[in-house]
Amino acid sequence: MARPEFKTPVCVLGLGLIGGSLLRAAVASGRDAFGYNRSVEGAQAARFDGFDATTDLTEALTRAAALEALIVLAVPMPALPALLTHIGQTAPECPLTDVTSVKGAVLDEVTAAGLQTRFVGGHPMTGTAHSGWAAGDARLFVGAPWVISVDDHVDPTVWSTVLQLALDCGSVVVPARSDEHDAAAAAISHLPHLLAEALAVTAAEVPLAFALAAGSFRDGTRVAGSAPDLVRAMCQANADQLLPRVDRAIELLAEARESLANNDSVADLVESGHAARTRYDSFSRPEIVTVFVGAENWRRELAAAGRAGGVIRSALPRLDTPR
Amino acid sequence: MARPEFKTPVCVLGLGLIGGSLLRAAVASGRDAFGYNRSVEGAQAARFDGFDATTDLTEALTRAAALEALIVLAVPMPALPALLTHIGQTAPECPLTDVTSVKGAVLDEVTAAGLQTRFVGGHPMTGTAHSGWAAGDARLFVGAPWVISVDDHVDPTVWSTVLQLALDCGSVVVPARSDEHDAAAAAISHLPHLLAEALAVTAAEVPLAFALAAGSFRDGTRVAGSAPDLVRAMCQANADQLLPRVDRAIELLAEARESLANNDSVADLVESGHAARTRYDSFSRPEIVTVFVGAENWRRELAAAGRAGGVIRSALPRLDTPR
């Protein structure tokens, strides 16, 4: 199966901001790439820009099956079950990945559709405040982290195929288990959104606040400017992981509140917060180069390397006979 | 007393980041300005840069009294009581202002020292991550909001003197009552610091979090990088106003948590947060031009105008016989 010069064709399902950018980036990297979009407007806009796009899902999947293309799920969560059923009927052997911000819930859907053996989840951690085909950009992924799942079930060949796509798009790849990804995303993305919303609401209730608001408020509420539907969708899809993080933040604030009321001090929270942020600033990002994909324990080794901050910047060596 | 061409001399007590920048800006605007600093190093550094600075407080205050200079308190809160006692003995007739981030507590100290009739509090809302004379910059105040207190006691002549200094430094002036300033500062500065610290601590406890952290986390924790001593000092000095804001933020998060757990929805918080942030983005900043300083109800009119977003960009007209 190792064909170093061959680049797997790509079939992108959903041509919104991420899917549309991915179709552009895949073509720019020299791949045979084509897309499907449910709405006529999105598909027409893509064709108008010179890309190969259809609103006929069966046509796209039949072609993907013939080419053994990598199918990329780039639709919102609610659209997944119907799409997966269709894939299972028309292109069940194709390697499969996704670009959704919650990994556990997607894996559950894929498993329910019986497609998990060819599936490796992914999450390019990028975006803009805009959406739709028109907002897309072939360079959206350049320099951005792209998480690729190393769950117990993942196949090394499919994994390497997804890795190559992410690298072709200019991303740095972070290997991670789906459950760990979701716990981390709750802490570094979904919780910050809820804190920003709470800050915006609290300040809006104080008469002079907006008149005096400056850097601390602007930074602290920036993500409250995100589209409410998107924020709701990602928080709600990751509720299991988000709830304990919200609880922890409330606990820390309540402790600081008690300490301020009773001892006139917020020392504990301020000092531990500063220490944590300082640790983040000095967090190193070593390159992962020594793991052989397909070797014994390769998934566990990659998960550990990713957890330690490791990133993949170029194709990893392969063992073509997995042990 | 109206001498349009005359610029009141300025005596800056404390030559750290803010005081040192103010001394530079006052000199740059053509004023007779001089400073006092407790540490030899700070005063020497200022003199080395060509400024008039001493470590002899009595000398500085005697000179201020002779010149009828505007004295600017630019020392940390704990240093205030001793400084005010010294001013009461040596320069009790000088107009007096400050540049501290909490206004009610400073007003209390000034009142305790019997100096409130000549005092008008101020708060230039600017800064950097650095401190000390060397970090100062004559342009630090350019474009920044500078709050000037319009409490019931303030004298119109002193008020206009402080206004002129802030405008000379390039600031836009926001008139506000001390208590309203402190309530707003709790919401837009002190609460954001505590939320940032809580976010940093919460994320640091999740193994993969730093490896995936990007924009939402970086923005949401930026102010957790501030020096812990400064964050503690400002939060603790404004505890009375900060506590209800922390309680409100906890309440909003707890409601969202319950709604997420029980109804799988964070709609209420996300939608109200987005609406609040959108309101902030469209908050208008009209120029205040029609209030006569010293006219009947001038303090109340300025407070209302500031609350509505109004800013002062050039000297206001004066009624020299207050009614």
XYZ file of C-alpha atoms in Angstrom:
646
model
C 0.000 0.000 0.000
C 2.961 2.386 0.440
C 3.009 4.652 -2.580
C 5.091 7.655 -1.560
C 4.321 9.726 -4.651
C 0.609 8.969 -4.693
C -1.693 11.362 -2.901
C -5.031 9.910 -1.876
C -7.964 11.682 -3.567
C -10.207 13.619 -1.208
C -13.998 13.846 -1.099
C -15.174 16.699 1.160
C -18.768 16.455 2.410
C -19.942 19.944 3.393
C -18.413 23.072 1.862
C -18.733 25.578 4.681
C -15.818 27.497 6.165
C -13.763 24.438 7.137
C -14.857 22.035 4.380
C -14.582 24.746 1.740
C -11.123 25.714 2.911
C -10.093 22.078 2.958
C -11.259 21.501 -0.629
C -9.220 24.523 -1.718
C -6.148 23.404 0.266
C -6.366 19.824 -1.032
C -6.480 21.010 -4.636
C -3.637 23.459 -3.962
C -1.517 20.558 -2.695
C -1.975 18.761 -6.027
C -4.653 16.293 -5.037
C -7.646 15.060 -6.945
C -10.314 16.610 -4.694
C -14.050 17.151 -5.028
C -16.893 18.174 -2.811
C -20.543 17.759 -1.981
C -22.753 20.452 -0.519
C -26.413 20.118 0.436
C -27.366 23.647 -0.633
C -27.312 24.609 -4.282
C -25.854 28.024 -3.406
C -22.748 26.568 -1.731
C -22.069 24.065 -4.511
C -22.607 26.701 -7.198
C -20.279 29.138 -5.450
C -17.585 26.457 -5.315
C -18.043 25.602 -8.993
C -17.979 29.292 -9.871
C -14.571 29.462 -8.174
C -13.378 26.569 -10.360
C -13.822 23.656 -7.931
C -15.461 20.314 -8.510
C -18.639 20.312 -6.404
C -22.055 18.660 -6.547
C -25.324 18.639 -4.625
C -25.788 14.947 -5.493
C -24.528 12.949 -2.519
C -24.831 9.574 -4.267
C -22.760 10.854 -7.164
C -20.038 12.149 -4.832
C -19.922 8.936 -2.781
C -19.970 6.649 -5.839
C -16.990 8.535 -7.194
C -15.241 8.400 -3.802
C -15.748 4.636 -3.683
C -14.318 4.194 -7.195
C -11.237 6.304 -6.366
C -10.804 4.903 -2.823
C -10.865 8.546 -1.795
C -10.475 9.821 1.746
C -13.947 11.053 2.750
C -13.957 14.104 5.018
C -17.067 14.752 7.132
C -17.370 18.546 7.265
C -21.042 18.946 8.159
C -22.598 20.068 11.464
C -23.213 17.315 14.037
C -26.976 17.052 13.456
C -26.399 16.204 9.785
C -24.037 13.308 10.580
C -26.346 10.282 11.100
C -28.073 10.554 7.704
C -24.749 11.191 5.978
C -23.105 8.201 7.640
C -25.971 5.922 6.644
C -25.479 7.008 3.046
C -21.718 6.407 3.246
C -22.311 2.958 4.706
C -24.478 2.094 1.702
C -22.379 3.649 -1.070
C -18.741 3.969 0.057
C -18.225 1.733 3.094
C -14.586 0.907 2.284
C -13.326 4.460 1.937
C -11.008 5.848 4.600
C -12.986 8.363 6.649
C -12.158 11.388 8.786
C -13.927 14.472 10.117
C -13.150 18.071 11.073
C -15.606 18.504 13.962
C -14.700 20.222 17.227
C -16.031 17.420 19.441
C -14.456 14.022 18.937
C -16.217 11.591 21.269
C -19.721 12.337 19.985
C -18.603 11.958 16.359
C -16.888 8.665 17.119
C -20.118 7.433 18.724
C -22.092 8.300 15.585
C -19.531 6.664 13.318
C -19.521 3.546 15.484
C -23.317 3.436 15.481
C -23.139 3.484 11.665
C -20.647 0.585 11.711
C -17.910 2.635 10.011
C -15.348 2.895 12.808
C -12.719 0.534 11.364
C -11.972 2.962 8.488
C -12.441 6.105 10.619
C -9.790 8.374 12.156
C -11.224 11.535 13.738
C -9.646 14.925 13.183
C -10.001 18.494 14.388
C -8.198 21.378 12.695
C -8.111 24.033 15.442
C -8.732 27.078 13.327
C -11.603 29.199 12.140
C -12.772 32.741 11.644
C -15.807 34.698 12.753
C -17.327 34.051 9.307
C -18.897 30.977 7.776
C -19.859 29.500 4.407
C -17.970 28.768 1.205
C -17.168 32.433 0.556
C -15.328 32.738 3.888
C -13.007 29.833 3.034
C -9.294 30.126 2.378
C -6.784 27.513 1.179
C -4.339 28.876 3.788
C -6.752 28.657 6.752
C -4.874 25.653 8.166
C -1.323 26.941 7.779
C 0.454 26.776 11.140
C -2.706 25.708 13.000
C -2.762 22.621 15.222
C -4.746 19.737 13.692
C -5.655 17.045 16.171
C -5.745 13.512 14.783
C -7.241 10.821 16.990
C -5.173 7.881 18.195
C -8.001 5.907 19.765
C -7.468 2.190 20.291
C -9.309 1.226 17.113
C -7.523 3.416 14.577
C -5.931 1.803 11.538
C -2.334 2.857 10.819
C -2.865 3.192 7.068
C -5.907 5.419 7.436
C -4.085 7.342 10.155
C -1.139 8.058 7.867
C -3.538 9.103 5.092
C -5.219 11.650 7.353
C -1.841 12.818 8.661
C -0.649 13.497 5.124
C -3.744 15.552 4.321
C -3.265 17.703 7.440
C 0.419 18.225 6.658
C -0.389 19.077 3.024
C -2.715 21.783 4.354
C 0.180 23.304 6.313
C -0.989 22.276 9.784
C 1.075 20.945 12.651
C -0.471 17.708 13.882
C -1.214 16.913 17.518
C -1.986 13.224 18.133
C -4.575 12.740 20.889
C -7.209 10.328 22.141
C -10.794 11.492 21.475
C -11.709 11.595 25.167
C -8.613 13.587 26.082
C -9.218 15.961 23.190
C -12.738 16.633 24.418
C -11.638 17.212 28.025
C -8.965 19.638 26.833
C -11.321 21.412 24.428
C -13.779 21.920 27.286
C -11.046 23.610 29.321
C -9.376 25.734 26.665
C -12.268 26.554 24.341
C -15.746 25.846 25.694
C -15.182 27.099 29.255
C -13.523 30.321 27.983
C -16.642 30.968 25.916
C -18.934 30.625 28.937
C -16.647 32.823 31.062
C -16.634 35.479 28.341
C -20.428 35.420 28.134
C -20.739 35.683 31.939
C -18.301 38.611 31.999
C -20.158 40.451 29.249
C -23.507 40.029 31.033
C -22.106 41.046 34.433
C -20.473 44.194 33.082
C -23.523 45.178 31.034
C -25.493 45.428 34.291
C -23.158 48.100 35.761
C -24.026 51.638 34.557
C -20.553 53.064 33.907
C -18.878 49.806 32.882
C -18.933 50.094 29.097
C -17.750 53.705 29.363
C -14.588 52.555 31.157
C -14.055 49.180 29.497
C -10.606 48.688 28.014
C -8.143 45.863 27.339
C -9.047 43.468 30.167
C -12.719 43.570 29.267
C -12.179 43.466 25.501
C -9.850 40.462 25.678
C -12.001 38.738 28.275
C -15.170 39.046 26.195
C -13.785 38.728 22.648
C -15.208 35.238 22.099
C -18.622 36.400 23.327
C -18.778 37.973 19.874
C -18.908 34.487 18.287
C -22.188 33.419 16.707
C -24.413 32.158 19.557
C -25.575 29.114 17.577
C -22.009 27.890 17.084
C -21.101 28.461 20.734
C -24.210 26.627 21.903
C -23.600 23.731 19.533
C -20.024 23.130 20.637
C -20.737 23.541 24.356
C -23.793 21.307 24.249
C -22.093 18.603 22.162
C -19.343 18.419 24.783
C -21.535 18.727 27.875
C -20.065 15.684 29.647
C -16.597 17.189 29.594
C -17.665 20.801 30.011
C -19.712 20.311 33.195
C -16.790 19.327 35.441
C -14.699 22.226 34.060
C -17.480 24.743 34.769
C -17.822 23.258 38.251
C -14.111 23.671 38.854
C -14.115 27.295 37.684
C -17.112 28.062 39.914
C -15.339 26.374 42.828
C -12.186 28.465 42.330
C -14.195 31.687 42.088
C -16.278 30.800 45.153
C -13.120 30.089 47.171
C -11.603 33.404 46.098
C -14.850 35.154 46.953
C -14.886 33.675 50.472
C -11.242 34.514 50.990
C -11.820 38.088 49.824
C -14.860 38.485 52.072
C -13.333 36.897 55.162
C -9.600 37.528 54.891
C -9.489 40.459 52.468
C -7.274 38.353 50.186
C -7.405 36.807 46.731
C -3.820 35.603 47.025
C -4.444 31.888 46.438
C -6.302 32.248 43.169
C -4.136 35.064 41.817
C -0.893 33.286 42.570
C -1.975 29.905 41.216
C -3.499 31.548 38.137
C -0.326 33.462 37.413
C 1.765 30.315 37.907
C -0.474 28.371 35.511
C -0.342 31.040 32.828
C 3.448 31.287 33.222
C 3.704 27.516 32.779
C 1.652 27.782 29.607
C 3.916 30.530 28.248
C 6.931 28.273 28.631
C 5.215 25.104 27.397
C 7.558 23.540 24.852
C 6.470 22.041 21.526
C 9.014 19.329 20.628
C 8.703 17.707 17.228
C 7.580 14.065 17.211
C 9.858 12.131 14.838
C 10.660 8.766 16.390
C 7.319 6.953 16.513
C 6.752 4.343 13.802
C 3.086 4.335 12.789
C 1.870 0.752 13.069
C 4.563 -0.374 15.500
C 3.632 -1.924 18.832
C 1.968 0.642 21.127
C 2.218 3.333 18.437
C -1.153 4.823 19.380
C -0.275 5.009 23.073
C 3.153 6.503 22.293
C 1.632 9.170 20.081
C -1.016 10.032 22.690
C 1.716 10.451 25.326
C 3.859 12.553 23.002
C 0.907 14.811 22.144
C 0.015 15.220 25.801
C 3.599 16.358 26.445
C 3.226 19.079 23.809
C 4.660 17.157 20.882
C 3.672 18.024 17.329
C 4.176 16.305 13.991
C 5.559 18.538 11.228
C 6.412 15.965 8.579
C 5.323 12.447 7.685
C 6.190 9.794 10.266
C 7.887 6.520 9.306
C 5.521 3.587 8.753
C 5.669 -0.065 9.624
C 3.573 -1.544 6.859
C 2.949 -4.775 8.716
C 1.238 -3.677 11.920
C 2.108 -5.918 14.833
C -8.031 82.970 38.834
C -8.641 82.302 35.120
C -5.283 82.517 33.406
C -5.743 80.807 30.045
C -2.069 80.855 29.064
C -0.750 79.772 32.440
C -0.188 76.068 33.035
C -0.206 75.011 36.650
C 3.137 73.505 37.729
C 3.014 69.818 38.607
C 4.647 67.946 41.481
C 4.550 64.162 40.959
C 4.964 62.030 44.082
C 6.176 58.569 43.027
C 8.062 58.009 39.771
C 6.987 54.489 38.840
C 5.374 53.591 35.523
C 2.439 56.002 35.829
C 4.085 58.780 37.846
C 7.235 58.628 35.732
C 5.237 58.765 32.516
C 3.228 61.673 33.891
C 6.340 63.671 34.777
C 7.625 63.153 31.241
C 4.255 64.073 29.685
C 3.865 67.197 31.867
C 7.303 68.436 30.857
C 6.602 67.618 27.208
C 3.456 69.781 27.392
C 5.556 72.757 28.486
C 4.861 72.699 32.201
C 7.145 73.334 35.112
C 7.126 69.796 36.543
C 9.208 67.989 39.115
C 9.078 64.756 41.022
C 9.794 62.949 44.242
C 10.707 59.290 44.530
C 11.355 57.364 47.729
C 14.105 55.185 46.267
C 17.430 56.710 45.258
C 17.544 54.520 42.145
C 14.280 55.860 40.735
C 15.146 59.509 41.400
C 18.636 59.059 39.963
C 17.275 57.393 36.838
C 14.881 60.316 36.333
C 17.682 62.862 36.806
C 19.913 60.899 34.448
C 17.166 61.261 31.828
C 17.175 65.040 32.381
C 14.201 65.390 34.744
C 13.951 67.299 38.001
C 13.609 64.675 40.736
C 14.484 64.378 44.397
C 14.334 61.840 47.227
C 13.656 64.670 49.707
C 9.890 64.820 50.233
C 9.981 68.017 52.316
C 11.976 69.757 49.606
C 9.499 68.700 46.924
C 6.444 69.717 48.971
C 7.937 73.053 50.052
C 8.555 73.854 46.420
C 5.035 72.711 45.465
C 3.563 74.998 48.141
C 5.585 77.986 46.914
C 4.503 77.399 43.290
C 0.903 76.457 44.139
C 1.642 73.340 42.105
C -0.823 70.550 41.413
C 0.364 67.612 43.521
C -0.160 64.185 41.955
C -0.251 61.152 44.249
C 1.375 58.357 42.235
C 2.390 55.965 45.008
C 0.880 52.569 45.922
C -2.089 52.649 48.307
C -0.145 51.530 51.406
C 2.197 54.538 51.078
C -0.665 57.061 51.008
C -1.379 57.799 54.693
C 2.179 58.875 55.565
C 2.429 60.901 52.360
C -0.878 62.687 53.029
C 0.184 63.575 56.566
C 3.321 65.158 55.143
C 1.312 67.090 52.539
C -1.072 68.329 55.251
C 1.909 69.734 57.141
C 3.896 71.230 54.269
C 1.572 71.945 51.308
C -2.053 71.875 52.564
C -3.277 74.517 50.083
C -2.034 72.842 46.914
C -4.575 71.324 44.522
C -4.320 67.544 44.776
C -5.094 64.594 42.540
C -4.101 60.929 42.253
C -3.669 58.261 39.577
C -4.755 55.197 41.563
C -7.023 52.492 40.169
C -9.439 52.526 43.133
C -11.122 55.835 43.860
C -13.290 55.333 46.952
C -10.460 54.060 49.155
C -8.177 56.938 48.120
C -10.915 59.477 48.806
C -11.351 57.964 52.273
C -7.629 58.355 52.997
C -7.588 61.926 51.711
C -10.651 62.768 53.797
C -9.065 61.200 56.872
C -6.074 63.496 56.322
C -8.382 66.522 56.073
C -7.338 67.318 52.492
C -10.558 66.599 50.582
C -11.524 70.212 49.769
C -8.516 70.579 47.436
C -8.698 66.983 46.126
C -10.071 65.683 42.830
C -9.396 61.976 42.247
C -8.185 60.672 38.902
C -7.495 57.374 37.158
C -5.670 57.219 33.829
C -6.781 53.826 32.456
C -3.538 52.735 30.908
C -0.459 50.735 31.797
C 1.909 48.102 30.548
C 3.148 44.807 31.908
C 6.277 46.623 33.141
C 6.881 48.930 36.071
C 9.353 51.513 37.365
C 10.812 54.729 35.950
C 12.539 52.972 33.038
C 9.206 51.584 31.756
C 7.666 55.076 31.565
C 6.748 56.888 28.377
C 5.520 60.446 27.822
C 2.984 59.030 25.337
C 1.548 56.402 27.705
C -1.666 58.426 28.152
C -2.313 59.312 24.530
C -5.823 58.230 23.568
C -6.419 56.490 26.907
C -9.496 57.240 29.033
C -8.636 59.250 32.166
C -11.377 59.212 34.775
C -11.732 62.408 36.817
C -13.991 62.284 39.848
C -17.094 64.460 40.079
C -17.974 63.643 43.666
C -20.204 66.083 45.528
C -17.294 67.837 47.243
C -15.071 68.621 44.251
C -13.997 72.198 43.622
C -14.514 73.473 40.061
C -11.131 75.242 39.894
C -9.201 72.185 41.026
C -11.339 70.048 38.714
C -10.456 72.193 35.702
C -6.777 72.077 36.673
C -6.789 68.284 36.731
C -8.764 68.178 33.476
C -6.160 70.340 31.767
C -3.337 68.055 32.895
C -5.123 64.965 31.567
C -5.845 66.679 28.236
C -2.223 67.896 28.002
C -1.157 64.255 28.371
C -3.305 63.310 25.359
C -6.026 61.470 27.271
C -9.758 61.567 26.715
C -11.460 62.376 29.999
C -14.388 60.439 31.464
C -16.124 62.248 34.337
C -17.427 59.838 36.994
C -18.343 59.578 40.641
C -15.800 57.637 42.722
C -18.324 54.988 43.766
C -19.526 54.432 40.209
C -15.933 54.256 38.967
C -15.156 51.562 41.503
C -18.263 49.526 40.651
C -17.397 49.722 36.949
C -13.713 48.915 37.537
C -14.771 45.817 39.478
C -16.829 44.652 36.486
C -14.464 45.503 33.633
C -11.049 45.071 35.233
C -10.985 43.246 38.558
C -13.535 40.525 37.710
C -11.809 39.811 34.353
C -8.576 39.256 36.263
C -10.192 36.703 38.585
C -11.895 34.934 35.659
C -8.577 34.765 33.817
C -6.844 33.276 36.864
C -9.640 30.712 37.320
C -9.449 29.735 33.644
C -5.672 29.325 33.768
C -5.881 27.111 36.870
C -8.753 25.017 35.482
C -6.979 24.380 32.181
C -3.646 23.617 33.824
C -5.297 20.667 35.581
C -6.299 18.974 32.279
C -3.438 16.926 30.762
C -3.751 17.830 27.074
C -5.066 21.373 27.559
C -1.888 23.403 27.061
C -1.045 21.302 23.992
C -4.306 22.378 22.322
C -4.650 25.889 23.743
C -5.133 28.589 21.132
C -6.858 31.965 20.781
C -9.772 31.519 23.195
C -7.468 30.400 25.973
C -4.726 32.930 25.242
C -7.139 35.878 25.188
C -9.065 34.582 28.174
C -5.934 34.245 30.319
C -3.830 37.154 29.051
C -4.293 39.239 32.196
C -3.355 36.249 34.364
C 0.161 37.157 33.214
C 0.002 40.405 35.223
C 2.173 40.657 38.330
C 0.276 38.873 41.133
C 1.039 41.601 43.683
C -0.589 44.258 41.503
C -3.640 42.103 40.802
C -4.074 41.305 44.488
C -3.672 44.947 45.496
C -6.314 46.236 43.101
C -8.818 43.445 43.786
C -8.416 43.714 47.535
C -8.612 47.524 47.607
C -11.947 47.279 45.759
C -13.363 44.285 47.638
C -16.714 45.936 48.445
C -17.473 46.458 44.772
C -15.804 43.277 43.520
C -17.706 40.840 45.750
C -21.160 41.458 44.217
C -19.660 41.206 40.709
C -18.000 37.869 41.504
C -21.282 36.667 42.996
C -23.127 37.629 39.839
C -20.626 35.872 37.572
C -20.832 32.725 39.725
C -24.619 32.904 39.598
C -24.643 33.151 35.788
C -22.213 30.230 35.460
C -24.173 28.123 37.941
C -27.409 28.770 36.054
C -25.755 27.805 32.765
C -24.329 24.696 34.407
C -27.759 23.594 35.646
C -29.342 24.292 32.288
C -26.612 22.323 30.524
C -26.960 19.390 32.923
C -30.756 19.298 32.965
C -31.835 20.631 29.576
C -28.682 20.126 27.520
C -28.701 23.861 26.772
C -26.552 26.910 27.453
C -28.811 29.109 25.330
C -29.693 31.706 27.973
C -26.132 32.597 28.936
C -24.754 32.428 25.394
C -27.484 34.598 23.944
C -27.411 37.229 26.685
C -23.593 37.291 26.620
C -23.527 37.775 22.879
C -26.156 40.534 23.123
C -24.138 42.317 25.833
C -20.899 42.150 23.880
C -22.702 43.387 20.749
C -24.086 46.312 22.752
C -20.566 47.124 23.920
C -19.243 47.061 20.347
C -21.805 49.660 19.313
C -21.467 51.810 22.456
C -21.113 55.404 21.257
C -18.651 57.928 22.697
C -20.178 61.407 22.213
C -18.033 64.398 23.083
C -19.086 66.399 26.143
C -18.976 70.087 25.266
C -21.990 71.790 26.807
C -21.423 71.516 30.555
C -20.106 74.662 32.276
C -17.752 73.665 35.079
C -18.974 75.398 38.223
C -22.554 75.913 37.023
C -25.479 74.586 39.037
C -25.529 70.766 39.039
C -22.341 70.625 36.957
C -21.037 67.583 38.843
C -24.287 65.667 38.392
C -24.484 66.585 34.711
C -20.927 65.428 34.087
C -21.532 62.155 35.944
C -24.623 61.495 33.804
C -22.774 62.360 30.600
C -19.868 60.059 31.518
C -22.248 57.235 32.361
C -23.792 57.621 28.890
C -20.386 57.178 27.279
C -19.459 60.845 27.010
C -15.825 61.921 26.904
C -14.097 65.283 27.177
C -11.538 65.988 24.452
C -10.862 69.674 25.058
C -11.190 72.149 27.930
C -14.742 72.784 29.087
C -16.073 76.297 29.596
C -15.874 77.614 33.157
C -18.162 79.667 35.346
C -15.690 81.367 37.609
C -18.288 82.207 40.205
C -19.714 78.861 41.235
C -23.362 79.088 42.186
